[in-house]
Coordinates of C-alpha atoms in Angstrom, one line a residue:
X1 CA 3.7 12.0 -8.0
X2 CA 1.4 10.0 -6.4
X3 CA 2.8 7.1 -3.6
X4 CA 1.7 3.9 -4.5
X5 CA 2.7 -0.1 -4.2
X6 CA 3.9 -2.2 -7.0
X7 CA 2.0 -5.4 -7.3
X8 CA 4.1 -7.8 -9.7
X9 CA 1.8 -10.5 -11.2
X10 CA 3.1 -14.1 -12.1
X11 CA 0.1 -15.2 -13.3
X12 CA -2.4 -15.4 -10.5
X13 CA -6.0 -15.2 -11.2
X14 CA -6.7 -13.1 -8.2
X15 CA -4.2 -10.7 -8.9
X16 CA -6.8 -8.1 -9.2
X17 CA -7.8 -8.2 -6.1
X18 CA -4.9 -7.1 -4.1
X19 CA -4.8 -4.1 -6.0
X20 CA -8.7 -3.9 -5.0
X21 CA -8.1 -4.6 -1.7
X22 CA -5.4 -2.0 -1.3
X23 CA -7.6 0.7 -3.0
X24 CA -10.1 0.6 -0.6
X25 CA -8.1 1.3 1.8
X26 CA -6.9 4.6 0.0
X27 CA -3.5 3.3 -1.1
X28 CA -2.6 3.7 -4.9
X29 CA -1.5 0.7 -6.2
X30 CA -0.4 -0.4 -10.0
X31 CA -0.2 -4.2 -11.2
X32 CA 2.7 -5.2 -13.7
X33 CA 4.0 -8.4 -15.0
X34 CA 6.6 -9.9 -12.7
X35 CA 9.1 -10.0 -16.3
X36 CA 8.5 -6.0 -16.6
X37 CA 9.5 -4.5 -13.2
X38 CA 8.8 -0.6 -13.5
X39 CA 11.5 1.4 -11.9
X40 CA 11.7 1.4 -8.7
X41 CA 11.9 5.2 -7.6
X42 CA 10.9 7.1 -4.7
X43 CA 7.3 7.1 -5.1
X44 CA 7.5 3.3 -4.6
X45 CA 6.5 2.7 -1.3
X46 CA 6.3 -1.0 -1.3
X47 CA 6.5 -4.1 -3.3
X48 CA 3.9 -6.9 -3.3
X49 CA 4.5 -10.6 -5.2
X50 CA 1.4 -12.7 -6.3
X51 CA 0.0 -15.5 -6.3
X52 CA 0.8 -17.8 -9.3
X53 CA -0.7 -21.1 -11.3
X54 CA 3.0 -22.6 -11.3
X55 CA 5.6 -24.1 -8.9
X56 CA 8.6 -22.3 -8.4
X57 CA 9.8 -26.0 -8.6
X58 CA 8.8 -26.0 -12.4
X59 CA 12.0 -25.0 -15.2
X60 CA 10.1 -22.8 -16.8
X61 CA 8.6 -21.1 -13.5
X62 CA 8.2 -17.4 -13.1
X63 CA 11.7 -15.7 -12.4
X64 CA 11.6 -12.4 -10.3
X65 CA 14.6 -9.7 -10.1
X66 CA 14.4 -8.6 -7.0
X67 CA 18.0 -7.3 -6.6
X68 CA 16.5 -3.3 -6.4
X69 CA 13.9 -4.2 -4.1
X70 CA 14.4 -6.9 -2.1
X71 CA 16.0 -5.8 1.6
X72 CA 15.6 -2.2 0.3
X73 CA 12.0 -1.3 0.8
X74 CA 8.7 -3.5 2.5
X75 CA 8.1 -6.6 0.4
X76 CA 5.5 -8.8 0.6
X77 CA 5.5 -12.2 -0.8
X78 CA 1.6 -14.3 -1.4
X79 CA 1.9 -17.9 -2.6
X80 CA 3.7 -18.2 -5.6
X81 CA 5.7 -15.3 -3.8
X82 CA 6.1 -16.7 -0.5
X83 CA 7.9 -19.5 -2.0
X84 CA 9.5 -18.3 -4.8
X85 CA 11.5 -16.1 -1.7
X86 CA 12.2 -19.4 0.2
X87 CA 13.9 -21.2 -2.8
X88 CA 15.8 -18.1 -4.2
X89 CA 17.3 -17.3 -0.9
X90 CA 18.6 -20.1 0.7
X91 CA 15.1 -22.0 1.8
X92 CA 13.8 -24.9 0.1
X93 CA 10.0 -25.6 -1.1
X94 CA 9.1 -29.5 -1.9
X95 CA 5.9 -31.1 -3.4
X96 CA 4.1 -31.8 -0.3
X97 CA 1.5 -35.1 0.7
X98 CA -0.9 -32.4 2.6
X99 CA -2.0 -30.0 0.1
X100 CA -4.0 -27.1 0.8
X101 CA -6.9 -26.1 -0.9
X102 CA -9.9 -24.2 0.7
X103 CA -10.1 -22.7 3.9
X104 CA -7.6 -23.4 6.9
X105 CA -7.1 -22.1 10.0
X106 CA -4.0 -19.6 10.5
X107 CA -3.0 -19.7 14.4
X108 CA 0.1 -17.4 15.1
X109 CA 3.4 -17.7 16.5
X110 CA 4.6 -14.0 16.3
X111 CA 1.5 -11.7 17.3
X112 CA 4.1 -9.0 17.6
X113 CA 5.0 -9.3 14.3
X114 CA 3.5 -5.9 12.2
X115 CA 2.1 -7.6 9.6
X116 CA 0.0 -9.7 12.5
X117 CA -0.7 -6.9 14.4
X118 CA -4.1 -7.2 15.9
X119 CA -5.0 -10.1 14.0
X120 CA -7.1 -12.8 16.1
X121 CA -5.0 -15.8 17.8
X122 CA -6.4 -18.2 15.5
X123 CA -8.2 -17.2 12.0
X124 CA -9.5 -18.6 8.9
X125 CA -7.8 -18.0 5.2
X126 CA -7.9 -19.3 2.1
X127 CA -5.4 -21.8 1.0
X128 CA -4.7 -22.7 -2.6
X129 CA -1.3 -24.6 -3.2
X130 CA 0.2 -27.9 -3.4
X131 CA 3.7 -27.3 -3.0
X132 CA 5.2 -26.7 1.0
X133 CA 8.5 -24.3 2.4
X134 CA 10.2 -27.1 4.1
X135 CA 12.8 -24.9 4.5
X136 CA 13.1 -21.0 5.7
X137 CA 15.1 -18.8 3.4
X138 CA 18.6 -17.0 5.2
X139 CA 16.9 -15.1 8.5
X140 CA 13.7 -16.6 7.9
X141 CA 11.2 -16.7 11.2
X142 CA 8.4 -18.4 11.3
X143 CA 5.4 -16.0 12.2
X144 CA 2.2 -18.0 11.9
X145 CA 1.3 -22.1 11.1
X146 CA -1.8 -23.9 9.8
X147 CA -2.8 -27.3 11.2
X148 CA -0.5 -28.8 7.6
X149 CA 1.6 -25.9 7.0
X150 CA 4.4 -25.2 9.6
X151 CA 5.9 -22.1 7.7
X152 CA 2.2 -20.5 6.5
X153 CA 3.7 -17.3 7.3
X154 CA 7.4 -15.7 7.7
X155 CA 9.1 -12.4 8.0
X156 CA 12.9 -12.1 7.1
X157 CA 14.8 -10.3 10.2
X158 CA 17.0 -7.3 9.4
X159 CA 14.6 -6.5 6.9
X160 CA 11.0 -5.6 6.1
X161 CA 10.2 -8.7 3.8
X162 CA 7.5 -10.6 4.9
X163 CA 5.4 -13.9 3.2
X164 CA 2.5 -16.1 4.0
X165 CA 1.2 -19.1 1.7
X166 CA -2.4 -17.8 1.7
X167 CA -4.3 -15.5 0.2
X168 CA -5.1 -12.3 2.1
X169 CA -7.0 -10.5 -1.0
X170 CA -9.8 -13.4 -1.1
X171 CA -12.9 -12.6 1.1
X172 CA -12.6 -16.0 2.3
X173 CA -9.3 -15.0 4.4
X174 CA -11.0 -13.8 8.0
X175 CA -8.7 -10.9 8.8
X176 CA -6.6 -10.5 5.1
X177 CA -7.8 -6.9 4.9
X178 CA -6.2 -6.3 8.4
X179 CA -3.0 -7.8 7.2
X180 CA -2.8 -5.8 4.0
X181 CA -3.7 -2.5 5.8
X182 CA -1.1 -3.7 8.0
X183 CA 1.7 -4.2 5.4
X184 CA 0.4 -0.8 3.3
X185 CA -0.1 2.0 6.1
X186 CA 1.9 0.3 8.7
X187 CA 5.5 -1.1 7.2
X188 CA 5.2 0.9 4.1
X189 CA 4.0 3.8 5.6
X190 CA 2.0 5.1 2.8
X191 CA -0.9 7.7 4.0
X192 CA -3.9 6.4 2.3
X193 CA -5.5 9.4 1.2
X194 CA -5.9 7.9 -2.7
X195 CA -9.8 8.6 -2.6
X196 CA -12.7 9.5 -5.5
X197 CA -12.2 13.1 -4.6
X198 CA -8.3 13.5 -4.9
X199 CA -8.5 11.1 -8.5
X200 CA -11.2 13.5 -9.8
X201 CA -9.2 16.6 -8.8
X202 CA -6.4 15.2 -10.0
X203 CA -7.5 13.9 -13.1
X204 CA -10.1 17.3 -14.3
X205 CA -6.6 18.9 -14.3
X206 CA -4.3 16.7 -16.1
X207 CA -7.3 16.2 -19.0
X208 CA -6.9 20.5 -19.3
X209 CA -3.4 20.2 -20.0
X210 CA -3.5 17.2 -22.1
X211 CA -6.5 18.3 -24.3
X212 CA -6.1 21.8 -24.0
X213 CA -8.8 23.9 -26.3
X214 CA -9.1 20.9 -28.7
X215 CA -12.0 18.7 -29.5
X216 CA -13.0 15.1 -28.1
X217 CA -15.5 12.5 -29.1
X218 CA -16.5 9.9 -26.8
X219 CA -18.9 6.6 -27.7
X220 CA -21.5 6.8 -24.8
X221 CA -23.0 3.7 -24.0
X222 CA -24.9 3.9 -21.5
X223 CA -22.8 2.2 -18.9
X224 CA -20.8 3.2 -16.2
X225 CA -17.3 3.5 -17.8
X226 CA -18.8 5.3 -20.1
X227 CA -21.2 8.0 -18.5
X228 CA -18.3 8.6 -15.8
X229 CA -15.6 9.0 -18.5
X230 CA -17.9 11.7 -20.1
X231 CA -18.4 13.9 -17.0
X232 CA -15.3 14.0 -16.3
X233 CA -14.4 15.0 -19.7
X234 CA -17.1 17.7 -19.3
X235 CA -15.7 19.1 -16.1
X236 CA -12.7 19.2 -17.6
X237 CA -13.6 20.8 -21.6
X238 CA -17.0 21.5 -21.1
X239 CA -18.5 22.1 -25.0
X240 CA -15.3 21.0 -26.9
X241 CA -16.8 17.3 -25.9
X242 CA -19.0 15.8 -27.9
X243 CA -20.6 12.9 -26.8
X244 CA -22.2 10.0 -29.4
X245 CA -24.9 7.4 -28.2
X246 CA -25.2 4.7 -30.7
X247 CA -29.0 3.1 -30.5
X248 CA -28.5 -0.1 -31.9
X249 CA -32.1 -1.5 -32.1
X250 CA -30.9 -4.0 -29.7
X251 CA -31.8 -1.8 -25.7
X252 CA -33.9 -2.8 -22.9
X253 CA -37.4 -1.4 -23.0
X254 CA -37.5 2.5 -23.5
X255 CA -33.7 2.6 -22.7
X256 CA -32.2 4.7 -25.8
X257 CA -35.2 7.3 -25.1
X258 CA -34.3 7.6 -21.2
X259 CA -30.8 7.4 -21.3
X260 CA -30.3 10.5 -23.9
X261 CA -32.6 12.0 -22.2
X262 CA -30.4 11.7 -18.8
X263 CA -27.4 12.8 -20.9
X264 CA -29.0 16.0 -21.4
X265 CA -30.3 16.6 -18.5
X266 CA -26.7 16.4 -17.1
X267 CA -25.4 19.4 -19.5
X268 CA -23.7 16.7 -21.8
X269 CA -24.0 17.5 -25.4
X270 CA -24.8 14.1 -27.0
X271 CA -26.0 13.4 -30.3
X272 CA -28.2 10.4 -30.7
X273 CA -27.4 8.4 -33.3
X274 CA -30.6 6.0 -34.0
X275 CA -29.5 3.2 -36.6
X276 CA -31.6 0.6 -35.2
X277 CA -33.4 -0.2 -38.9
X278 CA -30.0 -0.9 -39.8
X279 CA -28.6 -3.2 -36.9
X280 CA -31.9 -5.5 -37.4
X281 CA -31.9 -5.0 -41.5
X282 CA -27.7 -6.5 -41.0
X283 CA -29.0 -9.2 -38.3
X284 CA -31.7 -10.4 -40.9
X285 CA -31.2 -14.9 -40.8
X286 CA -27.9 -14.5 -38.6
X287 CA -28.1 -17.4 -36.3
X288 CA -24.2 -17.6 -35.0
X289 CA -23.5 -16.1 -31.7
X290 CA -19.7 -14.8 -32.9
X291 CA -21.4 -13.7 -36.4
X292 CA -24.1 -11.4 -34.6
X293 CA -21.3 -9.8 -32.7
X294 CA -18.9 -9.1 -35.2
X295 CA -22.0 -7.9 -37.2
X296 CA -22.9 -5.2 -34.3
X297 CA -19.5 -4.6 -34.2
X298 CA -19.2 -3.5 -37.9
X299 CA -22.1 -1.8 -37.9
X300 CA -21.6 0.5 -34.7
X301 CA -18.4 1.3 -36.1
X302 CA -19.6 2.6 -39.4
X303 CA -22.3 4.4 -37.3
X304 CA -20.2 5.9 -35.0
X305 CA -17.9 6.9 -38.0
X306 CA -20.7 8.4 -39.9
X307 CA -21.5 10.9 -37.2
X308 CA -18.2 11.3 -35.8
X309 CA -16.6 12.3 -39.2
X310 CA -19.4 15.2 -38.7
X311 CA -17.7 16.4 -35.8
X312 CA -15.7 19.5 -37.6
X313 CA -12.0 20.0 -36.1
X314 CA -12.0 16.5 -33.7
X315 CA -8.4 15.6 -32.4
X316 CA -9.1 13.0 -29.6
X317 CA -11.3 9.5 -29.2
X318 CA -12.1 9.3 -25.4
X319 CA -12.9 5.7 -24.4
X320 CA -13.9 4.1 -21.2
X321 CA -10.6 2.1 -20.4
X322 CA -10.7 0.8 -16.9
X323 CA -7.7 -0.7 -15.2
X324 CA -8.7 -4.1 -15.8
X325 CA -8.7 -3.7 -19.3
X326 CA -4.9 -2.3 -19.3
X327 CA -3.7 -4.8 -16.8
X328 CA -5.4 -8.0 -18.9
X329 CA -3.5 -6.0 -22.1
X330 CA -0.5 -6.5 -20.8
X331 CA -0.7 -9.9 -19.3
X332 CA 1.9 -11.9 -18.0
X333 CA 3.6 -13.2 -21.3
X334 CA 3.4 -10.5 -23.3
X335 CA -0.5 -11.8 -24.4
X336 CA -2.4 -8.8 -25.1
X337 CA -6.3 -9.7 -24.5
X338 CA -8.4 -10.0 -27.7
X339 CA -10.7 -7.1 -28.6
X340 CA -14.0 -8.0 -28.4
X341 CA -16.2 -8.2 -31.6
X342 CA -18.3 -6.3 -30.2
X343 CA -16.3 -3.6 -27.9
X344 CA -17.7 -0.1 -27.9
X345 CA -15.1 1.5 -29.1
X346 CA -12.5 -0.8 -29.8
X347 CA -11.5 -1.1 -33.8
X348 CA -12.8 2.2 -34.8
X349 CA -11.2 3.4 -38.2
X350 CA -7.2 3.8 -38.3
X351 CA -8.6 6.9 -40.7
X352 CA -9.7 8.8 -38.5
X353 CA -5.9 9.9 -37.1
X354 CA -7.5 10.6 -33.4
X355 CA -5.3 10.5 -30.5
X356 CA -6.7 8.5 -27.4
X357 CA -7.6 9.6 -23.7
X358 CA -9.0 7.5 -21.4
X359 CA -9.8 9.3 -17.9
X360 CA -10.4 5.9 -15.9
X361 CA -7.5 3.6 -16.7
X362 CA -6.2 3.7 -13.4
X363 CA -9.3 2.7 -11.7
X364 CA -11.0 -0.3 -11.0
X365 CA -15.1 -1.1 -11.7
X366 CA -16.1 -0.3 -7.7
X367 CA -13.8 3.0 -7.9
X368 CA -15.4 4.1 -11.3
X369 CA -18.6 4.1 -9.1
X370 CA -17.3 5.6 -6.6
X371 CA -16.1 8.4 -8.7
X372 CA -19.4 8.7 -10.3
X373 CA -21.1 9.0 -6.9
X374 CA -18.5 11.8 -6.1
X375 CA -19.1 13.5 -9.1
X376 CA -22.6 14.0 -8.1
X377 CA -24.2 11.8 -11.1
X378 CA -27.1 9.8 -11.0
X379 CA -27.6 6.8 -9.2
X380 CA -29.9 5.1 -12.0
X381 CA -26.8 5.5 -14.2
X382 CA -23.8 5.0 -11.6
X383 CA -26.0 2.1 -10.1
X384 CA -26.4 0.3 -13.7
X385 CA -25.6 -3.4 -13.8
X386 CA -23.1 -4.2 -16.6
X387 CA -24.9 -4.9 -20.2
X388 CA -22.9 -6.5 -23.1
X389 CA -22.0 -4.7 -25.9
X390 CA -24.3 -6.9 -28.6
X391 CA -27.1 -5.8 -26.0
X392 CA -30.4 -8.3 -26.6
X393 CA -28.9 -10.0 -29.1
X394 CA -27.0 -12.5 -27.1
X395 CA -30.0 -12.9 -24.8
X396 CA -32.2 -14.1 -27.6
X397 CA -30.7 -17.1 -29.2
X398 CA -30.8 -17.8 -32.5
X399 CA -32.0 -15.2 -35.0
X400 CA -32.9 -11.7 -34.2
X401 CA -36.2 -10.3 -35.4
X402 CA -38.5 -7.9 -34.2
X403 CA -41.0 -9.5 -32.8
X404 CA -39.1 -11.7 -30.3
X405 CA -37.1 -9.0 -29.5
X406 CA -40.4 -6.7 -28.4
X407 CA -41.5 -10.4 -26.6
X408 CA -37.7 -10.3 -24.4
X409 CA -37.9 -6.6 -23.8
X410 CA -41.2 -6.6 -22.1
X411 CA -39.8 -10.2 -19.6
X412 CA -37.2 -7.9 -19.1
X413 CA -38.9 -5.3 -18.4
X414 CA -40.7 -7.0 -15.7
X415 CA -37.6 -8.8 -14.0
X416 CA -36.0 -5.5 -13.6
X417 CA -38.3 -3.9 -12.4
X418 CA -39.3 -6.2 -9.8
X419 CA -35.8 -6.7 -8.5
X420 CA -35.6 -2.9 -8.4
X421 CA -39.3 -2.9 -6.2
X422 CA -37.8 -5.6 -3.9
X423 CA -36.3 -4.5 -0.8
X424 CA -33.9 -6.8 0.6
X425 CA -32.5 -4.6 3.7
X426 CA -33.9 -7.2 6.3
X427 CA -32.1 -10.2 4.0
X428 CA -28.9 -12.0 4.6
X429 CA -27.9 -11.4 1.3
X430 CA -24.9 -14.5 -0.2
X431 CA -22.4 -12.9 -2.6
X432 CA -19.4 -13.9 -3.7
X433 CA -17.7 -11.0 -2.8
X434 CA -18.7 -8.4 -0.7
X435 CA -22.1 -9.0 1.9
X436 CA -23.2 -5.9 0.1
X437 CA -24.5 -4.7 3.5
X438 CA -25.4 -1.5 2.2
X439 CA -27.8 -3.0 -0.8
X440 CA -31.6 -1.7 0.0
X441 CA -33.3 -3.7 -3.4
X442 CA -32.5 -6.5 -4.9
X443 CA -31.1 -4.8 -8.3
X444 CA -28.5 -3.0 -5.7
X445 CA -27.5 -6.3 -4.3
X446 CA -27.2 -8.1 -7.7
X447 CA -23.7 -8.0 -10.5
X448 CA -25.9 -8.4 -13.4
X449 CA -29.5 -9.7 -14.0
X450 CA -31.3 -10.2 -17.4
X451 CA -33.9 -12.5 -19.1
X452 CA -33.1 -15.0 -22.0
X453 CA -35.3 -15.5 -24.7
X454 CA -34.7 -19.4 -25.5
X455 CA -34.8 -20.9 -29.2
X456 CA -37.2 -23.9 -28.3
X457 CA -41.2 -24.1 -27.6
X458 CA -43.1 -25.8 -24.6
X459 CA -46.6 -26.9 -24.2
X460 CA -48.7 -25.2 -21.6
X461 CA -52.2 -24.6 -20.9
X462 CA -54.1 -21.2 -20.7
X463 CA -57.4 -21.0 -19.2
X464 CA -58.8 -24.1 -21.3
X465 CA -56.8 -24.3 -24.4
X466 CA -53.5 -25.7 -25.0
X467 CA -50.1 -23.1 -25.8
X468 CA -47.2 -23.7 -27.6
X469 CA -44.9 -20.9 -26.8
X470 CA -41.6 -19.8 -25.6
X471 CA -40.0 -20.1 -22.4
X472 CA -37.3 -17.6 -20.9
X473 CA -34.6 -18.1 -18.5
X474 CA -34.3 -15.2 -15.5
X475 CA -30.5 -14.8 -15.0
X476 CA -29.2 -13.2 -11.9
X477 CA -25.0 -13.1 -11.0
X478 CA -23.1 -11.9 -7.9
X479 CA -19.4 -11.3 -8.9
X480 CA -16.7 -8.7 -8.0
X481 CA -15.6 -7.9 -11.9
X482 CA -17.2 -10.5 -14.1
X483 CA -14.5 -12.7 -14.0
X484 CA -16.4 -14.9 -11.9
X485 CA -19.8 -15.3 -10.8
X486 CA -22.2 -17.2 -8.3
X487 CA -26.0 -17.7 -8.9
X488 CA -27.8 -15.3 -6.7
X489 CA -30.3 -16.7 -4.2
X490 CA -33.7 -15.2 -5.3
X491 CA -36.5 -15.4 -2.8
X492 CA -39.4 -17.4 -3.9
X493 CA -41.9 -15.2 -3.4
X494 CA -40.0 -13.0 -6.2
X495 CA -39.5 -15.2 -8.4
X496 CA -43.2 -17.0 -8.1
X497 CA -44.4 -13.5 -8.8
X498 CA -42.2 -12.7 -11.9
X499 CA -43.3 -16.1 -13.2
X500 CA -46.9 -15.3 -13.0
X501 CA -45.9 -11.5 -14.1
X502 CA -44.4 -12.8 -17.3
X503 CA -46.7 -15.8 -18.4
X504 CA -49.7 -13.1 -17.8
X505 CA -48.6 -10.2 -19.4
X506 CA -46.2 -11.1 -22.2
X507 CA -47.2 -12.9 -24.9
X508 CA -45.7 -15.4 -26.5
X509 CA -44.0 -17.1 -23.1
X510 CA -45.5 -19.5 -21.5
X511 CA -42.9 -21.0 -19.0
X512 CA -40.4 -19.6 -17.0
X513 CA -36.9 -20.9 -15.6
X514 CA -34.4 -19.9 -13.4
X515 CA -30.6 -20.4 -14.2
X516 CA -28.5 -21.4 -11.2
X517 CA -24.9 -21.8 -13.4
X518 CA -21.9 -20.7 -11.7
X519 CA -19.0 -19.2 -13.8
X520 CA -16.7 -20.9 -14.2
X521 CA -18.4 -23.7 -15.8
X522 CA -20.6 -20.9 -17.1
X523 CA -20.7 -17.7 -18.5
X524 CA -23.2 -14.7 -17.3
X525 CA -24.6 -14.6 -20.8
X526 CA -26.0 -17.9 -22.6
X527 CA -24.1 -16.8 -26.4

């Protein structure tokens, strides 16, 4: 089996990004809730606590067993962990006057230290916490300060436990990759050869003895997850997959046509299901954002059915689980996350007695790409920005019909494609997450992008008559997994020419805005 590192999650919203960050270094690395420590065998290579929303001074505060772990093999404590170490173990942590929020600036006091090793004198990280480790835990040492925080960082002599009150996994921490590479090849000693090629080797393989010679239907969609899933599937079955793509009336311009088409051209064998008279028929005078979605959600389901139910001799559902999806499932708590409305797959018919297989549960969005790259597909598919499930219909508010959605598909149409036309490698590109060094257009260097087609009319003026038409909202994101999300930074000479693109060419618009919403407050999409 596989070496990896156990992350155990007390409720930090960041989690996700240690496992992230330890992937992409090649470690394996698998998240559980801090109440549901797996066992702890000799694949486990190392332990890693996370951050958490609570104080370890609170009653009902996150309680770790660490009696299997803890002085056996290399822990690592972050935050929550750090001081949920020093008050369990003979230190003390107190509410503290100088709370740290933002960046700070980590100067060490133990550059011999392995977790420090080759990390810069004096760095910037990320703080986020209110409460302070007045006092070490029994063999505590004191490995690296910030101007507020005395015990920012500590290692536990006679054993490989170590701690810091940052947050290495955030972009924001300097030289956190360094440290984590550090605590993961170096103390843990794992090898780091968890790569695309290994995953598809190793998956193509377990899928033939799972499956065997019997039948699997997958729900394309068009999107990443999805398209990856089903090559993989293929590589593993070949013919005894049979691949579904669900047009819902609702794509981009020319999209059902283009994407089947790619399907094919890969050797998939996918049946196009076009039910789009009957998506638009259902969406007649639905206004409600949560009704449209449940609606699409019915109806792709009793599509999808229809077809599937076809399929003579099926055994298996394939779906396009990522690791995000399982972790947020089994959330800290015991919550499992809500089934979208409008999910793909999600809520198809208990009647159709299918077993599941999901190929990609163990990988995160970035790693699904890189796996698709690897497995030779196309980068107009891999490349794809995200697209909900309801498609258009949440980017034209209020009711759908057929004429705005022709009006949205055509803005679209031209946003894309200019961001796609753009080339951005001589731009210093903002993210919130990776510089994306590598992006050579704009669409490359962008989470999601989309236009909205608003509910309201605005006066304008046309050569020498006076309009009364719609205005649309461009929409552009840079996140790492959706979670959050920063307004990208168009340049004006982009967006002055999709204005004028728009207004010219599309009828019906005759104003164009630009939405510079964060999430949080926000969302990506407006419904």
């Amino acid at each position: 089996m596989t070496e990896r590192i156990i992350i155990l999650d007390s409720g930090s919203q960041v989690t996700q990004l240690i496992g992230r960050r330890l992937r992409e270094i090649g470690v394996y690395c698998e998240i559980y809730p801090y109440n549901r420590i797996p066992e702890i065998d000799g694949t486990v290579k190392g332990v890693i606590l996370s951050g958490s929303p609570r104080s370890v001074r609170d009653a009902d505060a996150p309680m770790l067993h660490l009696e299997a772990i803890k002085g056996r093999i290399p822990l690592l404590g972050i935050c929550y962990g750090a001081q949920f170490l020093a008050q369990h173990y003979g230190g003390k942590v107190e509410g503290s006057i100088a709370r740290e929020y933002g960046r700070a600036t980590l100067r060490l006091r133990d550059s011999s230290c392995p977790l420090l090793r080759g990390v810069s004198p004096k760095s910037q990280v990320w703080m986020s916490h209110g409460d302070t480790i007045s006092v070490l835990p029994e063999g505590g040492k004191a490995i690296a300060s910030t101007e507020d925080v005395e015990n920012a960082a500590y290692r536990i002599e006679g054993e490989e436990t170590y701690a810091v009150q940052f947050h290495p996994e955030v972009y924001h921490t300097a030289e956190g990759g360094k440290m984590l590479s550090n605590f993961a090849l170096g103390i843990c000693g794992c090898k780091g050869d968890w790569t695309p090629e290994s995953f598809i080797e190793s998956t193509v393989e377990a899928l033939k003895e799972k499956i065997g010679d019997e039948k699997v239907i997958l729900g394309l969609s068009g999107g990443v997850d999805s398209t990856v899933a089903a090559v993989l599937l293929d590589r593993a079955i070949g013919k005894n997959l049979t691949c579904i793509f669900v047009n819902n009336g609702l794509l981009r311009k020319n999209e059902y046509s283009s994407v089947l088409d790619s399907y094919r051209d890969m050797g998939l064998n996918v049946i196009g299901a076009d039910a789009s008279a009957a998506f638009l028929a259902a969406l007649k005078g639905v206004t409600d954002p949560e009704e449209k979605r449940k609606t699409i959600g019915r109806l792709f389901v009793e599509t999808f059915d229809s077809y599937a139910g076809r399929i003579e001799g099926a055994a298996w559902l394939a779906q396009g689980t990522i690791y995000p999806d399982v972790i947020e499932s089994a959330a800290v708590g015991g919550t499992a996350a809500k089934i979208k409305s409008h999910h793909n797959v999600g809520g198809l018919p208990e009647k159709m007695n299918l077993k599941i297989v999901e190929p990609l549960r163990l990988l995160f969005k970035d790693e699904v790409r890189r796996v698709g790259r690897a497995l030779g597909i196309k980068e107009e598919l891999i490349g794809r920005h995200p697209f909900p499930g309801p498609s258009l219909a949440i980017r034209l508010l209020g009711e759908v019909t057929e004429e705005k959605l022709a009006v949205l598909r055509e803005a679209d149409d031209i946003f894309i494609s200019a961001l796609r036309g753009y080339d951005c490698s001589e731009m210093h590109l903002r993210s919130a997450s990776d510089p994306l060094e590598e992006a050579k257009t704009l669409y490359d260097a962008i989470w999601q992008a989309g236009v909205v087609l608003l509910p309201v009319k605005s006066v304008g003026v046309m050569g020498d008559e006076r309009t009364y038409e719609h205005p649309v909202a461009l929409r552009a994101v840079v996140s790492t997994d959706g979670m959050t999300a920063d307004w990208f930074r168009l340049p004006y000479d982009l967006m002055e020419k999709v204005s004028s693109d728009i207004i010219n060419r599309v009828r019906g618009v005759n104003r164009v805005v630009y939405d510079i919403s964060s999430k949080p407050p926000a969302t990506i999409e407006w419904e």
